[in-house]
mmCIF file of C-alpha atoms and ligand atoms in Angstrom:
data_model
loop_
_atom_site.group_PDB
_atom_site.id
_atom_site.type_symbol
_atom_site.label_atom_id
_atom_site.label_comp_id
_atom_site.label_asym_id
_atom_site.label_seq_id
_atom_site.Cartn_x
_atom_site.Cartn_y
_atom_site.Cartn_z
ATOM 1 C CA MET N 1 0.000 0.000 0.000
ATOM 2 C CA ARG N 2 1.223 3.511 -0.878
ATOM 3 C CA PRO N 3 -0.922 6.305 0.582
ATOM 4 C CA THR N 4 -1.584 9.182 -1.800
ATOM 5 C CA GLN N 5 -1.241 12.659 -0.363
ATOM 6 C CA ALA N 6 -0.609 16.230 -1.392
ATOM 7 C CA ALA N 7 2.619 18.007 -0.651
ATOM 8 C CA PHE N 8 3.161 20.232 2.396
ATOM 9 C CA PRO N 9 1.434 22.434 3.423
ATOM 10 C CA ALA N 10 -1.712 21.009 1.769
ATOM 11 C CA THR N 11 -0.914 17.918 3.759
ATOM 12 C CA ARG N 12 -0.027 18.437 7.379
ATOM 13 C CA LEU N 13 -0.143 15.032 9.011
ATOM 14 C CA ARG N 14 -0.213 16.666 12.437
ATOM 15 C CA ARG N 15 -3.768 17.960 11.749
ATOM 16 C CA LEU N 16 -5.193 14.593 12.719
ATOM 17 C CA ARG N 17 -3.082 14.448 15.880
ATOM 18 C CA LYS N 18 -4.375 17.774 17.196
ATOM 19 C CA SER N 19 -6.963 16.532 19.688
ATOM 20 C CA ALA N 20 -7.960 13.322 21.396
ATOM 21 C CA ALA N 21 -11.189 13.320 19.369
ATOM 22 C CA LEU N 22 -9.349 13.357 16.059
ATOM 23 C CA ARG N 23 -6.665 10.947 17.214
ATOM 24 C CA ASP N 24 -9.290 8.463 18.379
ATOM 25 C CA MET N 25 -11.260 8.881 15.165
ATOM 26 C CA VAL N 26 -8.368 7.756 12.959
ATOM 27 C CA GLN N 27 -6.800 5.153 15.256
ATOM 28 C CA GLU N 28 -6.069 2.101 13.124
ATOM 29 C CA ASN N 29 -5.771 -0.614 15.774
ATOM 30 C CA THR N 30 -7.527 -1.143 19.087
ATOM 31 C CA LEU N 31 -7.435 -3.514 22.009
ATOM 32 C CA THR N 32 -10.383 -5.172 23.710
ATOM 33 C CA PRO N 33 -10.493 -7.732 26.541
ATOM 34 C CA ALA N 34 -11.568 -10.263 23.883
ATOM 35 C CA ASP N 35 -8.049 -10.097 22.455
ATOM 36 C CA PHE N 36 -6.574 -11.814 25.504
ATOM 37 C CA ILE N 37 -5.800 -15.371 26.481
ATOM 38 C CA TRP N 38 -4.725 -15.413 30.120
ATOM 39 C CA PRO N 39 -2.006 -17.943 31.090
ATOM 40 C CA VAL N 40 -2.256 -19.099 34.722
ATOM 41 C CA PHE N 41 -0.143 -21.398 36.886
ATOM 42 C CA VAL N 42 -1.932 -24.144 38.760
ATOM 43 C CA ARG N 43 -0.624 -25.944 41.830
ATOM 44 C CA ASP N 44 -1.828 -28.475 44.351
ATOM 45 C CA GLY N 45 -3.636 -27.674 47.555
ATOM 46 C CA GLU N 46 -6.577 -25.635 48.610
ATOM 47 C CA ASN N 47 -7.002 -21.906 48.960
ATOM 48 C CA VAL N 48 -3.373 -21.357 47.912
ATOM 49 C CA VAL N 49 -2.193 -18.146 46.240
ATOM 50 C CA GLU N 50 1.586 -18.395 46.028
ATOM 51 C CA PRO N 51 3.579 -15.482 44.580
ATOM 52 C CA ILE N 52 6.220 -16.128 41.924
ATOM 53 C CA SER N 53 9.251 -13.999 42.743
ATOM 54 C CA SER N 54 10.468 -13.495 39.167
ATOM 55 C CA MET N 55 6.968 -12.482 38.012
ATOM 56 C CA PRO N 56 5.732 -9.784 40.417
ATOM 57 C CA GLY N 57 1.930 -9.838 40.545
ATOM 58 C CA VAL N 58 1.612 -13.396 39.191
ATOM 59 C CA ASN N 59 0.727 -16.294 41.495
ATOM 60 C CA ARG N 60 0.511 -20.047 41.468
ATOM 61 C CA LEU N 61 -3.101 -20.905 42.270
ATOM 62 C CA SER N 62 -4.745 -24.007 43.678
ATOM 63 C CA VAL N 63 -7.655 -25.367 41.631
ATOM 64 C CA ASP N 64 -10.337 -23.593 43.712
ATOM 65 C CA GLN N 65 -8.489 -20.288 43.232
ATOM 66 C CA VAL N 66 -8.093 -20.907 39.496
ATOM 67 C CA VAL N 67 -11.860 -21.329 39.285
ATOM 68 C CA LYS N 68 -12.276 -18.012 41.074
ATOM 69 C CA ALA N 69 -9.771 -16.403 38.717
ATOM 70 C CA ALA N 70 -11.630 -17.822 35.716
ATOM 71 C CA LYS N 71 -14.910 -16.337 36.979
ATOM 72 C CA ASP N 72 -13.273 -12.934 37.445
ATOM 73 C CA ALA N 73 -11.647 -13.108 34.006
ATOM 74 C CA HIS N 74 -14.941 -14.059 32.412
ATOM 75 C CA ALA N 75 -16.634 -11.087 34.065
ATOM 76 C CA LEU N 76 -13.916 -8.858 32.587
ATOM 77 C CA GLY N 77 -14.655 -10.134 29.079
ATOM 78 C CA ILE N 78 -11.537 -12.304 28.718
ATOM 79 C CA PRO N 79 -12.561 -15.246 26.505
ATOM 80 C CA ALA N 80 -9.921 -17.833 27.365
ATOM 81 C CA ILE N 81 -7.642 -19.018 30.123
ATOM 82 C CA CYS N 82 -4.562 -21.153 29.518
ATOM 83 C CA LEU N 83 -3.434 -23.632 32.168
ATOM 84 C CA PHE N 84 0.145 -24.436 33.133
ATOM 85 C CA PRO N 85 0.608 -26.941 35.940
ATOM 86 C CA TYR N 86 3.287 -26.690 38.600
ATOM 87 C CA THR N 87 3.845 -30.398 39.043
ATOM 88 C CA ASP N 88 5.093 -31.855 42.283
ATOM 89 C CA PRO N 89 8.718 -33.022 41.711
ATOM 90 C CA SER N 90 7.754 -36.502 42.963
ATOM 91 C CA LEU N 91 5.413 -36.854 39.942
ATOM 92 C CA LYS N 92 8.148 -36.045 37.389
ATOM 93 C CA THR N 93 9.449 -39.221 35.815
ATOM 94 C CA GLU N 94 11.372 -40.309 32.750
ATOM 95 C CA ASP N 95 8.246 -41.845 31.179
ATOM 96 C CA CYS N 96 6.221 -38.657 31.908
ATOM 97 C CA ALA N 97 3.115 -40.762 32.646
ATOM 98 C CA GLU N 98 1.561 -37.974 34.727
ATOM 99 C CA ALA N 99 1.091 -36.044 31.458
ATOM 100 C CA TRP N 100 -1.846 -38.278 30.454
ATOM 101 C CA ASN N 101 -3.175 -39.046 33.934
ATOM 102 C CA PRO N 102 -6.888 -38.179 33.649
ATOM 103 C CA ASP N 103 -6.693 -36.745 37.175
ATOM 104 C CA ASN N 104 -3.556 -34.667 36.823
ATOM 105 C CA LEU N 105 -3.604 -31.063 37.934
ATOM 106 C CA SER N 106 -4.270 -29.634 34.483
ATOM 107 C CA ASN N 107 -7.204 -31.968 33.840
ATOM 108 C CA ARG N 108 -8.694 -31.379 37.297
ATOM 109 C CA ALA N 109 -8.472 -27.629 36.767
ATOM 110 C CA THR N 110 -10.033 -27.915 33.295
ATOM 111 C CA ARG N 111 -13.026 -29.868 34.635
ATOM 112 C CA ALA N 112 -13.472 -27.478 37.566
ATOM 113 C CA ILE N 113 -13.436 -24.393 35.321
ATOM 114 C CA LYS N 114 -15.760 -25.912 32.708
ATOM 115 C CA ASP N 115 -18.167 -26.854 35.535
ATOM 116 C CA ALA N 116 -18.163 -23.406 37.115
ATOM 117 C CA VAL N 117 -17.780 -21.115 34.064
ATOM 118 C CA PRO N 118 -18.781 -23.143 30.986
ATOM 119 C CA ASP N 119 -18.499 -20.092 28.713
ATOM 120 C CA MET N 120 -14.841 -19.560 29.514
ATOM 121 C CA ALA N 121 -12.675 -21.278 26.903
ATOM 122 C CA VAL N 122 -9.975 -23.434 28.468
ATOM 123 C CA MET N 123 -6.678 -23.857 26.669
ATOM 124 C CA THR N 124 -4.228 -26.536 27.762
ATOM 125 C CA ASP N 125 -0.559 -27.046 27.007
ATOM 126 C CA VAL N 126 0.811 -30.077 25.217
ATOM 127 C CA ALA N 127 4.486 -30.773 25.949
ATOM 128 C CA LEU N 128 6.179 -33.097 28.398
ATOM 129 C CA ASP N 129 8.308 -30.587 30.326
ATOM 130 C CA PRO N 130 6.106 -30.220 33.433
ATOM 131 C CA TYR N 131 6.219 -33.994 33.896
ATOM 132 C CA ASN N 132 9.740 -34.830 32.733
ATOM 133 C CA SER N 133 12.495 -35.449 35.277
ATOM 134 C CA ASN N 134 14.989 -33.767 32.909
ATOM 135 C CA GLY N 135 12.790 -30.746 32.106
ATOM 136 C CA HIS N 136 12.662 -31.316 28.337
ATOM 137 C CA ASP N 137 9.537 -31.125 26.196
ATOM 138 C CA GLY N 138 10.168 -34.632 24.855
ATOM 139 C CA PHE N 139 11.795 -37.947 25.719
ATOM 140 C CA VAL N 140 15.591 -37.873 25.882
ATOM 141 C CA GLU N 141 17.582 -40.760 24.445
ATOM 142 C CA ASP N 142 21.390 -40.585 24.448
ATOM 143 C CA GLY N 143 21.231 -36.857 25.118
ATOM 144 C CA TYR N 144 18.859 -36.189 22.204
ATOM 145 C CA VAL N 145 15.179 -35.213 22.424
ATOM 146 C CA VAL N 146 13.633 -37.860 20.180
ATOM 147 C CA ASN N 147 10.796 -36.849 17.889
ATOM 148 C CA ASP N 148 8.512 -39.710 16.944
ATOM 149 C CA ARG N 149 8.272 -41.424 20.327
ATOM 150 C CA THR N 150 7.558 -38.020 21.866
ATOM 151 C CA VAL N 151 4.725 -37.375 19.409
ATOM 152 C CA GLU N 152 3.061 -40.648 20.496
ATOM 153 C CA ALA N 153 3.129 -39.410 24.097
ATOM 154 C CA LEU N 154 1.832 -35.972 23.112
ATOM 155 C CA VAL N 155 -1.161 -37.649 21.480
ATOM 156 C CA LYS N 156 -1.985 -39.422 24.756
ATOM 157 C CA GLN N 157 -1.577 -36.162 26.659
ATOM 158 C CA ALA N 158 -3.819 -34.212 24.257
ATOM 159 C CA LEU N 159 -6.532 -36.873 24.315
ATOM 160 C CA SER N 160 -6.600 -36.796 28.116
ATOM 161 C CA GLN N 161 -7.012 -32.999 27.926
ATOM 162 C CA ALA N 162 -9.788 -33.226 25.350
ATOM 163 C CA ARG N 163 -11.620 -35.795 27.499
ATOM 164 C CA ALA N 164 -11.335 -33.406 30.471
ATOM 165 C CA GLY N 165 -13.085 -30.713 28.416
ATOM 166 C CA SER N 166 -10.261 -28.585 27.017
ATOM 167 C CA ASP N 167 -11.511 -26.301 24.235
ATOM 168 C CA ILE N 168 -8.141 -25.350 22.775
ATOM 169 C CA ILE N 169 -5.066 -27.527 22.740
ATOM 170 C CA GLY N 170 -1.766 -25.703 22.472
ATOM 171 C CA PRO N 171 1.171 -27.899 21.478
ATOM 172 C CA SER N 172 4.268 -26.008 22.684
ATOM 173 C CA ASP N 173 6.761 -28.861 22.168
ATOM 174 C CA MET N 174 8.078 -28.090 18.648
ATOM 175 C CA MET N 175 8.253 -31.754 17.556
ATOM 176 C CA ASP N 176 7.797 -32.428 13.834
ATOM 177 C CA GLY N 177 4.527 -34.014 12.745
ATOM 178 C CA ARG N 178 2.659 -33.416 15.980
ATOM 179 C CA ILE N 179 -0.136 -31.297 14.551
ATOM 180 C CA GLY N 180 -1.130 -33.972 12.042
ATOM 181 C CA ALA N 181 -0.907 -36.695 14.680
ATOM 182 C CA LEU N 182 -2.961 -34.708 17.199
ATOM 183 C CA ARG N 183 -5.595 -33.723 14.651
ATOM 184 C CA GLY N 184 -5.975 -37.310 13.484
ATOM 185 C CA ALA N 185 -6.309 -38.651 17.027
ATOM 186 C CA LEU N 186 -8.808 -35.970 18.048
ATOM 187 C CA GLU N 187 -10.974 -36.662 14.984
ATOM 188 C CA ALA N 188 -10.779 -40.419 15.523
ATOM 189 C CA GLU N 189 -12.020 -40.083 19.101
ATOM 190 C CA GLY N 190 -14.835 -37.688 18.213
ATOM 191 C CA HIS N 191 -13.289 -34.476 19.540
ATOM 192 C CA THR N 192 -14.085 -32.815 16.240
ATOM 193 C CA ASN N 193 -14.474 -29.316 17.687
ATOM 194 C CA VAL N 194 -11.380 -29.183 19.859
ATOM 195 C CA ALA N 195 -9.227 -26.419 18.377
ATOM 196 C CA LEU N 196 -5.481 -26.608 17.874
ATOM 197 C CA LEU N 197 -3.523 -23.424 18.507
ATOM 198 C CA SER N 198 -0.070 -24.459 17.417
ATOM 199 C CA TYR N 199 3.027 -22.908 18.907
ATOM 200 C CA SER N 200 4.326 -22.978 15.328
ATOM 201 C CA ALA N 201 7.149 -20.472 15.538
ATOM 202 C CA LYS N 202 8.553 -20.964 19.018
ATOM 203 C CA TYR N 203 12.069 -19.711 19.459
ATOM 204 C CA ALA N 204 14.748 -21.025 21.842
ATOM 205 C CA SER N 205 14.569 -17.909 23.977
ATOM 206 C CA ALA N 206 16.159 -16.492 27.111
ATOM 207 C CA PHE N 207 12.814 -14.829 27.807
ATOM 208 C CA TYR N 208 11.257 -18.071 29.154
ATOM 209 C CA GLY N 209 13.387 -17.940 32.330
ATOM 210 C CA PRO N 210 10.731 -16.779 34.809
ATOM 211 C CA PHE N 211 8.180 -19.277 33.398
ATOM 212 C CA ARG N 212 10.523 -22.164 34.116
ATOM 213 C CA ASP N 213 10.703 -20.917 37.733
ATOM 214 C CA ALA N 214 6.927 -20.643 37.819
ATOM 215 C CA VAL N 215 6.365 -24.255 36.742
ATOM 216 C CA GLY N 216 9.375 -25.550 38.662
ATOM 217 C CA ALA N 217 11.253 -26.651 35.532
ATOM 218 C CA SER N 218 14.392 -24.516 35.918
ATOM 219 C CA GLY N 219 16.042 -26.885 38.374
ATOM 220 C CA ALA N 220 15.056 -29.918 36.332
ATOM 221 C CA LEU N 221 16.252 -28.748 32.903
ATOM 222 C CA THR N 222 19.499 -30.267 31.685
ATOM 223 C CA GLY N 223 21.029 -28.431 28.731
ATOM 224 C CA ASP N 224 18.969 -26.193 26.465
ATOM 225 C CA LYS N 225 16.116 -26.540 23.955
ATOM 226 C CA LYS N 226 17.962 -25.434 20.820
ATOM 227 C CA GLY N 227 17.657 -28.890 19.251
ATOM 228 C CA TYR N 228 13.905 -28.392 18.823
ATOM 229 C CA GLN N 229 12.989 -24.740 19.399
ATOM 230 C CA MET N 230 13.859 -22.215 16.675
ATOM 231 C CA ASN N 231 17.020 -20.229 16.156
ATOM 232 C CA PRO N 232 16.294 -16.523 16.885
ATOM 233 C CA GLY N 233 18.208 -15.645 13.733
ATOM 234 C CA ASN N 234 15.602 -17.223 11.444
ATOM 235 C CA SER N 235 12.493 -15.810 9.791
ATOM 236 C CA ASP N 236 11.890 -17.851 6.595
ATOM 237 C CA GLU N 237 11.931 -21.010 8.716
ATOM 238 C CA ALA N 238 9.043 -19.602 10.782
ATOM 239 C CA MET N 239 6.959 -19.291 7.600
ATOM 240 C CA ARG N 240 7.746 -22.917 6.688
ATOM 241 C CA LEU N 241 6.683 -24.091 10.149
ATOM 242 C CA ILE N 242 3.448 -22.105 10.078
ATOM 243 C CA GLU N 243 2.562 -23.315 6.594
ATOM 244 C CA ARG N 244 3.250 -26.908 7.591
ATOM 245 C CA ASP N 245 1.119 -26.651 10.750
ATOM 246 C CA LEU N 246 -1.795 -25.119 8.848
ATOM 247 C CA ARG N 247 -1.597 -27.916 6.295
ATOM 248 C CA GLU N 248 -1.583 -30.501 9.094
ATOM 249 C CA GLY N 249 -4.750 -29.106 10.676
ATOM 250 C CA ALA N 250 -3.853 -26.248 13.018
ATOM 251 C CA ASP N 251 -6.783 -23.840 13.465
ATOM 252 C CA MET N 252 -4.619 -21.025 14.801
ATOM 253 C CA VAL N 253 -0.915 -20.352 14.943
ATOM 254 C CA MET N 254 1.350 -18.664 17.440
ATOM 255 C CA VAL N 255 4.592 -16.752 17.459
ATOM 256 C CA LYS N 256 6.568 -16.904 20.685
ATOM 257 C CA PRO N 257 8.078 -14.847 22.322
ATOM 258 C CA GLY N 258 6.110 -11.771 21.348
ATOM 259 C CA MET N 259 7.623 -8.323 21.425
ATOM 260 C CA PRO N 260 11.092 -9.224 20.080
ATOM 261 C CA TYR N 261 9.385 -11.155 17.244
ATOM 262 C CA LEU N 262 6.760 -8.722 15.934
ATOM 263 C CA ASP N 263 8.313 -8.948 12.465
ATOM 264 C CA ILE N 264 7.453 -12.647 12.429
ATOM 265 C CA CYS N 265 3.840 -11.907 13.468
ATOM 266 C CA ARG N 266 3.396 -9.437 10.624
ATOM 267 C CA ARG N 267 4.969 -11.726 8.040
ATOM 268 C CA ALA N 268 2.837 -14.659 9.196
ATOM 269 C CA LYS N 269 -0.393 -12.678 9.056
ATOM 270 C CA ASP N 270 0.384 -11.236 5.623
ATOM 271 C CA MET N 271 1.451 -14.571 4.192
ATOM 272 C CA PHE N 272 -1.253 -16.903 5.535
ATOM 273 C CA GLY N 273 -4.113 -14.789 6.922
ATOM 274 C CA ALA N 274 -4.790 -17.417 9.576
ATOM 275 C CA PRO N 275 -5.818 -16.526 13.138
ATOM 276 C CA THR N 276 -2.447 -15.490 14.533
ATOM 277 C CA PHE N 277 -1.490 -15.140 18.175
ATOM 278 C CA ALA N 278 1.586 -13.925 19.953
ATOM 279 C CA TYR N 279 2.725 -15.034 23.388
ATOM 280 C CA GLN N 280 4.005 -12.141 25.471
ATOM 281 C CA VAL N 281 6.132 -14.471 27.567
ATOM 282 C CA SER N 282 7.232 -14.479 31.179
ATOM 283 C CA GLY N 283 10.500 -12.622 30.543
ATOM 284 C CA GLU N 284 8.687 -9.840 28.713
ATOM 285 C CA TYR N 285 6.264 -9.600 31.627
ATOM 286 C CA ALA N 286 9.133 -9.582 34.135
ATOM 287 C CA MET N 287 10.925 -6.773 32.298
ATOM 288 C CA LEU N 288 7.858 -4.549 32.285
ATOM 289 C CA ALA N 289 6.615 -5.445 35.772
ATOM 290 C CA GLY N 290 10.118 -5.213 37.261
ATOM 291 C CA ALA N 291 10.882 -1.828 35.750
ATOM 292 C CA SER N 292 7.466 -0.558 36.775
ATOM 293 C CA GLU N 293 8.003 -1.766 40.368
ATOM 294 C CA ARG N 294 11.229 0.232 40.505
ATOM 295 C CA GLY N 295 9.525 3.314 39.143
ATOM 296 C CA TRP N 296 11.633 3.214 35.973
ATOM 297 C CA LEU N 297 8.609 2.931 33.686
ATOM 298 C CA ASP N 298 5.003 4.036 33.862
ATOM 299 C CA GLY N 299 3.862 0.437 34.180
ATOM 300 C CA GLU N 300 0.292 0.948 33.045
ATOM 301 C CA ARG N 301 1.168 2.867 29.913
ATOM 302 C CA ALA N 302 4.012 0.515 29.002
ATOM 303 C CA MET N 303 1.693 -2.488 29.473
ATOM 304 C CA MET N 304 -1.067 -1.064 27.266
ATOM 305 C CA GLU N 305 1.383 0.062 24.586
ATOM 306 C CA SER N 306 3.111 -3.321 24.511
ATOM 307 C CA LEU N 307 -0.252 -5.046 24.007
ATOM 308 C CA LEU N 308 -1.533 -2.670 21.340
ATOM 309 C CA CYS N 309 1.670 -3.228 19.343
ATOM 310 C CA PHE N 310 0.704 -6.875 18.861
ATOM 311 C CA LYS N 311 -2.519 -5.801 17.178
ATOM 312 C CA ARG N 312 -0.611 -3.392 14.934
ATOM 313 C CA ALA N 313 1.740 -6.246 14.018
ATOM 314 C CA GLY N 314 -1.237 -8.233 12.723
ATOM 315 C CA CYS N 315 -2.053 -10.460 15.695
ATOM 316 C CA ASP N 316 -5.651 -11.452 16.367
ATOM 317 C CA GLY N 317 -4.903 -12.011 20.020
ATOM 318 C CA ILE N 318 -2.262 -12.151 22.696
ATOM 319 C CA LEU N 319 -1.397 -14.616 25.431
ATOM 320 C CA THR N 320 -0.447 -12.288 28.260
ATOM 321 C CA TYR N 321 -0.034 -12.398 32.024
ATOM 322 C CA PHE N 322 -1.336 -8.820 31.981
ATOM 323 C CA ALA N 323 -4.774 -9.951 30.737
ATOM 324 C CA PRO N 324 -6.848 -9.076 33.842
ATOM 325 C CA ALA N 325 -4.980 -5.839 34.587
ATOM 326 C CA ALA N 326 -5.267 -4.671 30.990
ATOM 327 C CA ALA N 327 -8.937 -5.744 30.735
ATOM 328 C CA LYS N 328 -9.754 -3.711 33.843
ATOM 329 C CA ILE N 329 -8.263 -0.605 32.230
ATOM 330 C CA LEU N 330 -10.049 -1.243 28.940
ATOM 331 C CA ASN N 331 -13.356 -1.665 30.768
ATOM 332 C CA GLY N 332 -12.783 1.696 32.479
HETATM 333 C C1 PBG S 1 7.145 -25.345 27.631
HETATM 334 C C2 PBG S 1 6.633 -23.956 27.621
HETATM 335 C C3 PBG S 1 7.425 -22.846 27.897
HETATM 336 C C4 PBG S 1 6.584 -21.737 27.859
HETATM 337 C C5 PBG S 1 5.300 -22.190 27.553
HETATM 338 N N1 PBG S 1 5.341 -23.575 27.394
HETATM 339 C C6 PBG S 1 8.842 -22.749 28.258
HETATM 340 C C7 PBG S 1 9.847 -23.501 27.527
HETATM 341 O O1 PBG S 1 9.722 -23.794 26.326
HETATM 342 O O2 PBG S 1 10.863 -23.814 28.166
HETATM 343 C C8 PBG S 1 7.058 -20.353 28.132
HETATM 344 C C9 PBG S 1 6.054 -19.335 28.503
HETATM 345 C C10 PBG S 1 6.613 -18.120 29.120
HETATM 346 O O3 PBG S 1 7.842 -17.908 29.212
HETATM 347 O O4 PBG S 1 5.793 -17.304 29.560
HETATM 348 N N2 PBG S 1 6.499 -26.277 26.880
#
């Protein structure tokens, strides 16, 4: 697109920035609470709200508290909540069997939310890391995260989530072929309307640090995830991954992290036009919340600006830990 305009002074672009009324009138992108998916951390126990030190303002919640949080989020107009379990270390094993236990934390939380707030969409995470004694998203054999055997386990995990009532399954593991395998298994078992939001372009990022604390995976992780997550230097590869996932049956795609990867969001939206989401990850949250706590940034303004930028970059929605705080501001 190449806007046509007269030369100065016939055109003065500042005319439309003169007052709030005019600025609002020509604003190209807007945020609403419906743009948010809210990631929450679930832990065992009852009536527990446990702060996470590297994510000021974010807590691990017991299932009853997650239900309360889901009700509040629903009242704010947030359409979806995404569950991440903090798994007791004693349940982390090399075979990761807890991942498909019908009564694991994630599945219990899903059932409780769907019972209490049926209109709230529940998204669940598919990857083995919360259940793996070595912290990786897949099975490790001879120091390598193996693909095909991992995909078989991911299918079992996703089916257990679908049976528990998950509306959106988010594979965050970055194995090859998992979208096709998951879609086939969901169809075969009659879960025809369970949506797949694929973490298609997930980079091996330093910005996941606080999340790994939050789910208790930092201590467990041996090595790094560069053998399956993307190289931050690549952009064309992201388009290949997104195209492949759409062809295998993904309903929506995701770019992760968010703010450092807005170029990837824009390219993805322009190239494929599919529902595109960005994950404003834990490290992005920690930077903004930490600086705001120290008085180095106007936290509210920085939060709202960071979220609006995702819309400008072409995203249809954002996974963000700021979801309730931002929704409150948007609702006035
Ligand atoms: C793991 C997973 C990660 C995040 C979501 N799912 C971390 C990782 O890949 O190590 C990160 C989210 C965040 O940082 O907020 N399957």
